[in-house]
Coordinates of C-alpha atoms in Angstrom, one line a residue:
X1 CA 79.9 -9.3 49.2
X2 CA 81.1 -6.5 47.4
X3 CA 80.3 -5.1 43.9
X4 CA 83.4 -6.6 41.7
X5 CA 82.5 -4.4 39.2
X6 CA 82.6 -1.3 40.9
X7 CA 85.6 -2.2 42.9
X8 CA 87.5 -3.2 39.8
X9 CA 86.6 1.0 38.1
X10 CA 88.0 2.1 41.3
X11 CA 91.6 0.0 41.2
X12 CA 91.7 1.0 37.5
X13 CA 90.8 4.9 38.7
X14 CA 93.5 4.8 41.7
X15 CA 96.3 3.1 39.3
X16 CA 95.4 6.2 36.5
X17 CA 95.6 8.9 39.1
X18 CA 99.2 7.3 40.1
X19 CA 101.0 7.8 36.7
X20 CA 98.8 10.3 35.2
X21 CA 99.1 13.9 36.7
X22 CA 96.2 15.4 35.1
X23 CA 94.2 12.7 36.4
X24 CA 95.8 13.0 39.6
X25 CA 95.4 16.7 40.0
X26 CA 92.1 16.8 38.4
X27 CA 90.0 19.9 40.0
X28 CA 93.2 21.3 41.9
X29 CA 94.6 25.0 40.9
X30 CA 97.8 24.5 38.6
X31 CA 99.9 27.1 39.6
X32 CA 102.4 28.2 37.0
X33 CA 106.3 29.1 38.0
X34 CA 109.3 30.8 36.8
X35 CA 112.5 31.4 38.7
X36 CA 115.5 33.2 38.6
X37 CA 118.7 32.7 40.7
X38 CA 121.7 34.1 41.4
X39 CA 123.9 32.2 39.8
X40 CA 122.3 32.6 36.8
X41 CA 121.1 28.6 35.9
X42 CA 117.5 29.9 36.0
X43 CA 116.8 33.6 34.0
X44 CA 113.1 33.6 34.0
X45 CA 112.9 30.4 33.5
X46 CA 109.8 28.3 33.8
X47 CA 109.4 25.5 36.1
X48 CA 107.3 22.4 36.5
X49 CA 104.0 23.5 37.6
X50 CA 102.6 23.1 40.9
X51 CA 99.2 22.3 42.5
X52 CA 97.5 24.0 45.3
X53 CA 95.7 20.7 47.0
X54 CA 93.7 20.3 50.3
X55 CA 96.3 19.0 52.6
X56 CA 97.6 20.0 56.4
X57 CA 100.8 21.5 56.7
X58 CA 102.7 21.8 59.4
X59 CA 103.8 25.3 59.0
X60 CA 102.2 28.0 56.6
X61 CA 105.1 30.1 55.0
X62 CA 103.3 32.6 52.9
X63 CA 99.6 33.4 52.7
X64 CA 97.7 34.9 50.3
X65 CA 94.2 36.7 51.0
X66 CA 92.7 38.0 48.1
X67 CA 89.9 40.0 50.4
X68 CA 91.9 42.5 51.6
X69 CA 93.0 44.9 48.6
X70 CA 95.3 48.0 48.7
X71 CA 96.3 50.4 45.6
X72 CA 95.5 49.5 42.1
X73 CA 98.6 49.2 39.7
X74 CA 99.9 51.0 36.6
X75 CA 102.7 48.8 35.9
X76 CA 106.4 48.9 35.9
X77 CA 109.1 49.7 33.5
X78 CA 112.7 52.0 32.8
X79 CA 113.0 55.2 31.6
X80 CA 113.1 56.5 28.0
X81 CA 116.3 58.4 28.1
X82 CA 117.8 60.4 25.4
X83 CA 120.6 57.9 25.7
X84 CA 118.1 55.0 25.3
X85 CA 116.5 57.0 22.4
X86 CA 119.5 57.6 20.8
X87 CA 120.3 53.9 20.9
X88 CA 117.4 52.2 19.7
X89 CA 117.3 55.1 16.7
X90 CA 120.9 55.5 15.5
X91 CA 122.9 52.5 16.9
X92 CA 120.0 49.8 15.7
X93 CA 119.3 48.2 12.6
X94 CA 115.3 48.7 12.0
X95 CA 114.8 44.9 12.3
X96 CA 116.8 45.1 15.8
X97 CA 115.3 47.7 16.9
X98 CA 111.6 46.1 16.2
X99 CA 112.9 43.6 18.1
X100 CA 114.1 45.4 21.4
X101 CA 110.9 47.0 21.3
X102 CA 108.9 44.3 21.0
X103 CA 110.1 42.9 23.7
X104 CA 110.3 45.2 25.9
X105 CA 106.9 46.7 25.6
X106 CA 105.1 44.0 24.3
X107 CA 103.2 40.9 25.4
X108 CA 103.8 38.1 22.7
X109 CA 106.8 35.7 23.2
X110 CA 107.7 36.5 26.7
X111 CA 107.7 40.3 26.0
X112 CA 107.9 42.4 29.3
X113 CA 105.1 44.9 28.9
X114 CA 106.6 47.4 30.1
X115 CA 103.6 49.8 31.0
X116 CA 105.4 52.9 32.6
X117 CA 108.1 54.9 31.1
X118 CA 109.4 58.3 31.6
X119 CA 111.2 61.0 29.6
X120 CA 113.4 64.0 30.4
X121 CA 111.6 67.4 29.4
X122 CA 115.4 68.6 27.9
X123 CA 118.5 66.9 28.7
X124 CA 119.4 65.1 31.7
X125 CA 123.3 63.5 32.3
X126 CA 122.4 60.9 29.7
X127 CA 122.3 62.8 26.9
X128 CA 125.1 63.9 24.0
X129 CA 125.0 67.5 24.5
X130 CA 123.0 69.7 27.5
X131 CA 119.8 71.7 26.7
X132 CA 116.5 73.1 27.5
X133 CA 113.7 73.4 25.2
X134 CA 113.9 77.0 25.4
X135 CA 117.1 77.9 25.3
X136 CA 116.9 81.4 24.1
X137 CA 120.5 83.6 22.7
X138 CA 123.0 84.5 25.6
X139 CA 122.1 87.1 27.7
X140 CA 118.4 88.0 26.2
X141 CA 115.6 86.0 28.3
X142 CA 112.1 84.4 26.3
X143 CA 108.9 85.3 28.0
X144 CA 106.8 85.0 24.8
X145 CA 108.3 81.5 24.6
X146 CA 109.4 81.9 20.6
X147 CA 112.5 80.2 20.7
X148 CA 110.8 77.1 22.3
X149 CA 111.2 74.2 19.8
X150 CA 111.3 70.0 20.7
X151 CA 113.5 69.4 18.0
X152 CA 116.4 68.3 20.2
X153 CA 113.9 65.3 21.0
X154 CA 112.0 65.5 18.2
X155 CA 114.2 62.1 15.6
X156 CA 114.9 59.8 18.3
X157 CA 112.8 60.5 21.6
X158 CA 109.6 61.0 19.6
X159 CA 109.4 58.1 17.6
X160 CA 110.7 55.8 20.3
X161 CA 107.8 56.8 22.0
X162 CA 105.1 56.4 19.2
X163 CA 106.7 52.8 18.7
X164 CA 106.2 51.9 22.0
X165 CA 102.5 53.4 22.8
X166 CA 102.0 51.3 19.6
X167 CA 103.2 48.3 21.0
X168 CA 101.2 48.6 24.3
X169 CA 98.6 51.2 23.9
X170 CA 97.8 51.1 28.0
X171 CA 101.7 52.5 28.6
X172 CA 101.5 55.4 30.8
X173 CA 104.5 58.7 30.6
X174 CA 105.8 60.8 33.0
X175 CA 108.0 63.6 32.3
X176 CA 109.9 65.6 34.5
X177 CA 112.6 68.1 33.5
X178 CA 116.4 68.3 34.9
X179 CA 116.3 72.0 34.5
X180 CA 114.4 75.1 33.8
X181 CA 115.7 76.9 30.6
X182 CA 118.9 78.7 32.4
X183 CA 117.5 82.4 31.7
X184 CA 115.0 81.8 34.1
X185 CA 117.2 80.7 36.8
X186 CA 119.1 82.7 39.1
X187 CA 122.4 81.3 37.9
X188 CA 121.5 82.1 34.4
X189 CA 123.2 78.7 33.5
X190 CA 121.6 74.7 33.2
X191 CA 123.7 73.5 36.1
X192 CA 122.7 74.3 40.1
X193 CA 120.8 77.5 40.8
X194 CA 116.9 78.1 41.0
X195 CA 114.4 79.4 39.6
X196 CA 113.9 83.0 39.1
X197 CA 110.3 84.1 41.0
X198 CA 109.6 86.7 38.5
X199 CA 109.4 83.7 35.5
X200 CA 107.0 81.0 37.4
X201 CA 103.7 82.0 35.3
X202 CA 106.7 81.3 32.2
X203 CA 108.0 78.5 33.3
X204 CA 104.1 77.4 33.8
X205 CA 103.6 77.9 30.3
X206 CA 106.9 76.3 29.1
X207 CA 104.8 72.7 30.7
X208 CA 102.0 73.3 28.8
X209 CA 103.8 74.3 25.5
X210 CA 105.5 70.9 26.2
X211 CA 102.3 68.7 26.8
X212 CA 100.9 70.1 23.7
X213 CA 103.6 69.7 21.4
X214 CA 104.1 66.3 22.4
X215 CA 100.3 65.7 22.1
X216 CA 100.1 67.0 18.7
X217 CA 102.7 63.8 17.9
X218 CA 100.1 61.5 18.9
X219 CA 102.1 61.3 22.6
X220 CA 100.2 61.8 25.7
X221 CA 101.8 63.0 29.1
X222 CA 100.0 61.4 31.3
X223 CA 102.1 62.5 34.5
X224 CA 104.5 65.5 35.8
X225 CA 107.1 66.2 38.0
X226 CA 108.4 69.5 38.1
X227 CA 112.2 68.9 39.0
X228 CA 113.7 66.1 38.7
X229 CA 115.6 65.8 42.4
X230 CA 115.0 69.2 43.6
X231 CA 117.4 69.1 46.9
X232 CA 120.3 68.1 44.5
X233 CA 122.3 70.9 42.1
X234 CA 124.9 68.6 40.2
X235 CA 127.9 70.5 38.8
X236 CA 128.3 69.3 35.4
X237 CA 124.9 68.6 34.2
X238 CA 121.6 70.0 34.6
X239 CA 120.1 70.7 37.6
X240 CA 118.5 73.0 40.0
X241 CA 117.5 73.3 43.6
X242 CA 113.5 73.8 44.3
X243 CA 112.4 73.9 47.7
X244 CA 109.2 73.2 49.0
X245 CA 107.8 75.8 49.4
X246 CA 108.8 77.2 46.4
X247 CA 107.4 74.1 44.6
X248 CA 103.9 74.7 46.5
X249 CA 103.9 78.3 45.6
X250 CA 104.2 77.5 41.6
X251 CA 102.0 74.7 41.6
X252 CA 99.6 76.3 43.6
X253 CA 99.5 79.4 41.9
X254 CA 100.8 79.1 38.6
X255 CA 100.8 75.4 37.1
X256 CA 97.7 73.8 38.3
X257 CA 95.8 76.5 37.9
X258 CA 96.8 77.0 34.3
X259 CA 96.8 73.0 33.4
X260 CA 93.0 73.1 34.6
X261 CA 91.9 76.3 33.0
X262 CA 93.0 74.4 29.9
X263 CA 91.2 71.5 30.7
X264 CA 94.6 69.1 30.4
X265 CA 94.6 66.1 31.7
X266 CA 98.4 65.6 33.2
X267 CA 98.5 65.1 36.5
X268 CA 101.4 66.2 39.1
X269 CA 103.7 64.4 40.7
X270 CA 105.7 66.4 43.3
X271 CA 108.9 65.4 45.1
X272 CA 110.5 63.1 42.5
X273 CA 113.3 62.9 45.3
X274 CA 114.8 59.5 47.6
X275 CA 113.2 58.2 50.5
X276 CA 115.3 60.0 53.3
X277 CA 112.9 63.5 53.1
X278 CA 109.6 62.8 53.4
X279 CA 109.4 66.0 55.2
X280 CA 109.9 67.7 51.6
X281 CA 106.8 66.7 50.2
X282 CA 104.7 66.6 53.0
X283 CA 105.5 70.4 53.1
X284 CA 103.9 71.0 49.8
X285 CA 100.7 68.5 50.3
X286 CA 100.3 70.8 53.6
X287 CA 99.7 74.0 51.1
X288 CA 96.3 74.6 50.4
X289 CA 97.0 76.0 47.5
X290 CA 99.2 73.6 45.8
X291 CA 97.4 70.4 47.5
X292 CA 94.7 70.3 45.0
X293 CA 96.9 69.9 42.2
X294 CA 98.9 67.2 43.5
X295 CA 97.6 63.9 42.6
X296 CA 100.6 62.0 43.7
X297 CA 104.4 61.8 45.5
X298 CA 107.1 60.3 43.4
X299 CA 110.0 58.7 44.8
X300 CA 113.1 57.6 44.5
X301 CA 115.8 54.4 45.8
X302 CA 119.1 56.0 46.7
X303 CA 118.8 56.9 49.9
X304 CA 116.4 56.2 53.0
X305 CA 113.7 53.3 52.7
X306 CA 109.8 52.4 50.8
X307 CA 108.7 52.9 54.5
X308 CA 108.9 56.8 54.0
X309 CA 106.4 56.0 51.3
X310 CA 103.5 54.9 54.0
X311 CA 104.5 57.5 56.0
X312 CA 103.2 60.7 53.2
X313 CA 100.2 57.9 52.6
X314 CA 99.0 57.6 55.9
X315 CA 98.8 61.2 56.6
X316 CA 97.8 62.2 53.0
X317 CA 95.9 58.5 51.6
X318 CA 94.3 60.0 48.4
X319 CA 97.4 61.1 47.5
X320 CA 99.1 58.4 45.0
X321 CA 102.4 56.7 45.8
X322 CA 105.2 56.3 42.6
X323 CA 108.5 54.9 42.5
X324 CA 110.0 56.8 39.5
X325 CA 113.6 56.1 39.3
X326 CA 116.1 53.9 40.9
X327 CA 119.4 52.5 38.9
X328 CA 121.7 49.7 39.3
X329 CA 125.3 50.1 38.2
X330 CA 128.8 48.7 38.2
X331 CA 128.5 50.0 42.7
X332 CA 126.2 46.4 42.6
X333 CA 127.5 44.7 39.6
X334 CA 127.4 41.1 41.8
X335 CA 123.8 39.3 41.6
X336 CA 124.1 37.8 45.1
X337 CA 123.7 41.1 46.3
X338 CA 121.7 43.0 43.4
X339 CA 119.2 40.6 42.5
X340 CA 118.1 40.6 45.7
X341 CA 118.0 44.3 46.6
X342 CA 115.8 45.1 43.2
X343 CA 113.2 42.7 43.6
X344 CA 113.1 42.4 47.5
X345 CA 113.8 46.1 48.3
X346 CA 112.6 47.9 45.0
X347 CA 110.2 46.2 43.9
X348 CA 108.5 44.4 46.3
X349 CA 109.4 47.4 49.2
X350 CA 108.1 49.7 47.2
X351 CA 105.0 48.0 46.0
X352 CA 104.4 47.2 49.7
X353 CA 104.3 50.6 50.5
X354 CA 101.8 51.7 47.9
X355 CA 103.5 52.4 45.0
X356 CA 101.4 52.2 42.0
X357 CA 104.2 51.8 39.5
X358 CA 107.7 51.5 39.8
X359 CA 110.7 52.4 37.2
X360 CA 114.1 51.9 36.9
X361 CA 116.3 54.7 35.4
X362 CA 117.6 54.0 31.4
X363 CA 116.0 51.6 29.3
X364 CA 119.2 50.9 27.2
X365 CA 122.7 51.7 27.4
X366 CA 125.5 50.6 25.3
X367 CA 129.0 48.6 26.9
X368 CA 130.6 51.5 27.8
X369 CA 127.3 52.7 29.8
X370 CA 126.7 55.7 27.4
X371 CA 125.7 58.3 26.3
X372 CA 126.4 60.1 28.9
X373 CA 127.3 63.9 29.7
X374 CA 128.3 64.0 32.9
X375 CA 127.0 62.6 35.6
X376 CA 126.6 59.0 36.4
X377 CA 129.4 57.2 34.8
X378 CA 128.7 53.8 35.6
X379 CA 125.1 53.7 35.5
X380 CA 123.9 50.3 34.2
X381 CA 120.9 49.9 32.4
X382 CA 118.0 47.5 31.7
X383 CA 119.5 46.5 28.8
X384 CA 123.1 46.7 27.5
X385 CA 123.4 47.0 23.6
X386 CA 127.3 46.3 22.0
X387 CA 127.3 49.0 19.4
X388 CA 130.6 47.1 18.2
X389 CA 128.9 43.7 17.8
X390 CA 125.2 44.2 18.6
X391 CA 125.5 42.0 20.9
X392 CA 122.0 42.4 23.6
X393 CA 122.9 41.8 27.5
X394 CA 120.0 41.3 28.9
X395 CA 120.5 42.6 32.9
X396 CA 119.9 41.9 36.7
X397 CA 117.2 44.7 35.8
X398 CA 115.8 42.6 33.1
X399 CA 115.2 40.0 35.1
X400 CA 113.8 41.2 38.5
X401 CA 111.8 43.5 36.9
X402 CA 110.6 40.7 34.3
X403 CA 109.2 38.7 37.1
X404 CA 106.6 41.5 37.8
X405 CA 106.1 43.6 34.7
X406 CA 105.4 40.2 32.7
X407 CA 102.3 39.3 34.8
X408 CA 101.0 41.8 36.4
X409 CA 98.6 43.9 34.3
X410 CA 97.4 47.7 34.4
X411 CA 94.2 47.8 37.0
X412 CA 95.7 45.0 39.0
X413 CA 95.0 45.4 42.8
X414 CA 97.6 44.5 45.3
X415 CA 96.5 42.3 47.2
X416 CA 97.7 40.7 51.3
X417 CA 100.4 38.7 51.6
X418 CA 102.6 37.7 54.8
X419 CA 105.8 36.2 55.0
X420 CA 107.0 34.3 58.0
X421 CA 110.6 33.4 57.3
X422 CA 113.6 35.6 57.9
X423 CA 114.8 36.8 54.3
X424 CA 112.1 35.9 52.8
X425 CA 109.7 38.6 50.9
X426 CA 106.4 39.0 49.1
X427 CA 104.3 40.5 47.5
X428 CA 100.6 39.7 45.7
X429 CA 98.4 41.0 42.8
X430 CA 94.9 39.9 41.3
X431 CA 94.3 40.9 38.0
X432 CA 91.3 42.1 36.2
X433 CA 90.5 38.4 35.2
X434 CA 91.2 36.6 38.2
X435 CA 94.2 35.5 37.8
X436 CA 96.7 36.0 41.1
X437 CA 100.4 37.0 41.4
X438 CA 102.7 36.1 43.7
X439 CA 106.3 37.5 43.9
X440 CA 108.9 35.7 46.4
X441 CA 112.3 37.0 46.7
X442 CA 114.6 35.1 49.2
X443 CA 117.3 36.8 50.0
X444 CA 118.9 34.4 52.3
X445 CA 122.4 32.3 51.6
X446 CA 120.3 29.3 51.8
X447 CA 117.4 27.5 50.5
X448 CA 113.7 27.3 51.6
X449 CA 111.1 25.2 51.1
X450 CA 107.9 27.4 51.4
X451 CA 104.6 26.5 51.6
X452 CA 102.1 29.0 49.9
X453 CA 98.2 29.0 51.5
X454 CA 95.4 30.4 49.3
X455 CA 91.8 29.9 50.4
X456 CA 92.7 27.0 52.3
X457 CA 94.7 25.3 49.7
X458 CA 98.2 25.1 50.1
X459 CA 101.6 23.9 47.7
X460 CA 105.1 24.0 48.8
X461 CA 107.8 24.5 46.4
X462 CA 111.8 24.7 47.4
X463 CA 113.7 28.8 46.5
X464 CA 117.0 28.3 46.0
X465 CA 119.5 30.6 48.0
X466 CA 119.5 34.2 46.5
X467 CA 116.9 33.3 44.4
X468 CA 113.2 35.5 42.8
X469 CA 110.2 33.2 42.0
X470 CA 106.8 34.2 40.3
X471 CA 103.7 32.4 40.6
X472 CA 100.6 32.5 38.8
X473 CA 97.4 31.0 39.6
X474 CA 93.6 31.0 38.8

């Protein structure tokens, strides 16, 4: 005869784990959500939590494998733009500003921790007026480097900067300059042209002058690119053509050389250009001069595909991989199509391909997608700031890039994940503690219920159509 006792605990156990989910799911992962769709019912927005339990499955949508490892991360973020600067400095209250910031850069109450940025060394199209840090009276040239002077940057850049190291201290910068000072160029003018041979050991210095300047404001460059898009000379705002092996010739001989005799610690990027040329930078990583000082390729999204970005790894694998500008803009103002694109193609393509951090193009613009001089004029960015009503919009950009940048840490490693669904993307992180990150994008014009696998536990959750989901796990 069985134990009534004992049989009684167990009826009182079953009926517990029935309407009590902690009970229920005691032992089991919780695996946090948030989703954001296209039609804008869900912005980030956390869901009920699921568990990863020890079932079958029928089919196994996504797994996760935490033993194979690829590139550590930096982090994600947008670009500290003059126009951005100028923004947050002259358009914002202090209190709004403190805000932004906060947000933006910071951790606390759903910040994005941003922890990448760049800046412009002089102007770029958004900014009010165009400039070089060195731009020396008409028709004399400035090989002792007197008239150099960061005071263009020096109120609203600077202290945007100092603000947002403070807010996140691990937040890396690059910088990269639209053009040379135009009495160094062969046009003698900041738009098109190249730069004059006979002013590359200047020009060399003009970097360093830079880094230190900015150092002595408590800013560190952690990261350079020496033209910003150098197979593209706009017409009507700065720019200038450097070709490969023109680029290997001045890193090679003049810039990395002088960085390391002076023992400073920013590392080069070359390339800074889209996807379609990989030939371009493989030209200069093929130099044996300039090779050395290269630590990494940066890229960009507007034309070609992330696949160009395995290509330069496979052949050149200590070599890093960035993604350092792409932009959205009223071109892809719809979210069925844009949402999609920047987390599936961007963010996920990219990181898929070995990209250690990833950036949009301008932090902030105001409604009329300003300043600008020049240039893009419908250039949209992260955030857009009313300076009629201060009003915040808070963009597609926001949002895709909030579902990486708020969870995944500096020193995470990417980590495998496959996909087995048409339309259906991913990619995966493990933190320093643990933790595991798990980015869906499906890009499809219907729904899909998805089963996720991790060490042979499994949960299934349902994507809406045109949809980004984030999960979280320990």
């Amino acid at each position: 005869m069985p134990n009534l006792s004992i049989l009684f605990r167990c009826v009182i156990l079953l009926a517990f784990s029935i309407f009590s989910p902690s009970l229920a799911f005691a032992g089991q992962s919780v695996v946090q959500l948030w989703l954001t769709t296209a039609d804008q019912t869900n912005l980030l927005t956390q869901k009920v939590d699921q568990h990863f339990q020890v079932r079958s499955a029928a089919n196994i949508d996504v797994r996760v494998d935490s033993s194979k490892t690829y590139q550590s991360m930096q982090g994600f973020g947008a670009a500290m733009t003059d126009a951005s600067a100028i923004i947050l400095q002259k358009k914002m209250s202090a209190e709004q500003r403190d805000k932004v910031m906060a947000e933006l850069f910071g951790r606390e109450n759903g910040g994005l921790g941003f922890d990448f940025t760049r800046i412009t060394i002089g102007a770029s199209d958004f900014s009010e007026a165009h400039y070089s840090l060195d731009d020396a009276p008409k028709d004399q040239t400035d090989e002792g480097l007197r008239f150099f002077s960061s005071a263009p940057q020096a109120a609203n850049l600077v202290p945007s900067l100092q603000q947002a190291l403070k807010l996140n201290p691990t937040l890396k910068i690059m910088a990269t300059p639209w053009s040379a000072p135009a009495w160094m160029k062969s046009n003698r003018h900041l738009y098109q042209g190249s730069l004059n041979p006979d002013f590359y050991d200047v020009y060399a210095h003009y970097f360093l002058k830079f880094i230190r300047t900015y150092e002595q404001s408590g800013i560190p460059i952690d990261f350079l690119s020496i033209q910003n898009e150098p197979h593209f000379e706009p017409t009507n705002y700065p720019g200038m053509r450097f070709d490969s092996k023109d680029r290997a010739r001045f890193v090679g001989h003049y810039l990395g050389p002088l960085l390391s005799e002076n023992k400073v610690r920013t590392r080069i990027f070359d390339w800074d250009h889209n996807w379609d040329q990989p030939e371009s930078p493989l030209a200069v990583l093929a130099d044996a001069q300039a090779a050395p000082y290269i630590a990494g390729i940066a890229w960009h999204c507007y034309a070609g595909s992330p696949s160009a970005q395995t290509i330069v790894h496979d052949l050149y694998p200590t070599k890093e991989t960035w993604l350092t500008e792409c932009s959205g803009g009223g071109w892809d103002a719809d979210w069925d199509s844009a949402l999609p694109s920047i987390a599936g193609n961007l963010i996920i393509g990219s990181t898929r391909h070995w990209a250690k951090g990833v950036l949009m193009w301008n932090l902030i613009l105001d409604q009329h997608d300003s300043p600008h001089l020049g240039g893009c004029d419908n250039c949209r960015g992260v955030l857009t700031y009313n300076t009629e009503t201060g009003e915040i919009k808070r963009n597609i950009e926001y949002y895709a890039f909030g579902h990486i940048s708020r969870f995944v840490r500096t020193g995470a490693k990417r980590i495998a994940s496959t996909s087995g669904i048409d339309g259906i993307d991913t990619v995966a992180f493990e933190n320093e503690d643990s933790s595991k990150v798990l980015l869906i994008c499906n890009s499809a014009v219907v729904a899909h219920t998805i089963t996720v696998e991790y060490d042979g536990k499994r949960f299934a959750y349902t994507l809406p159509r045109k949809s980004v989901m984030t999960a979280v796990w320990k």
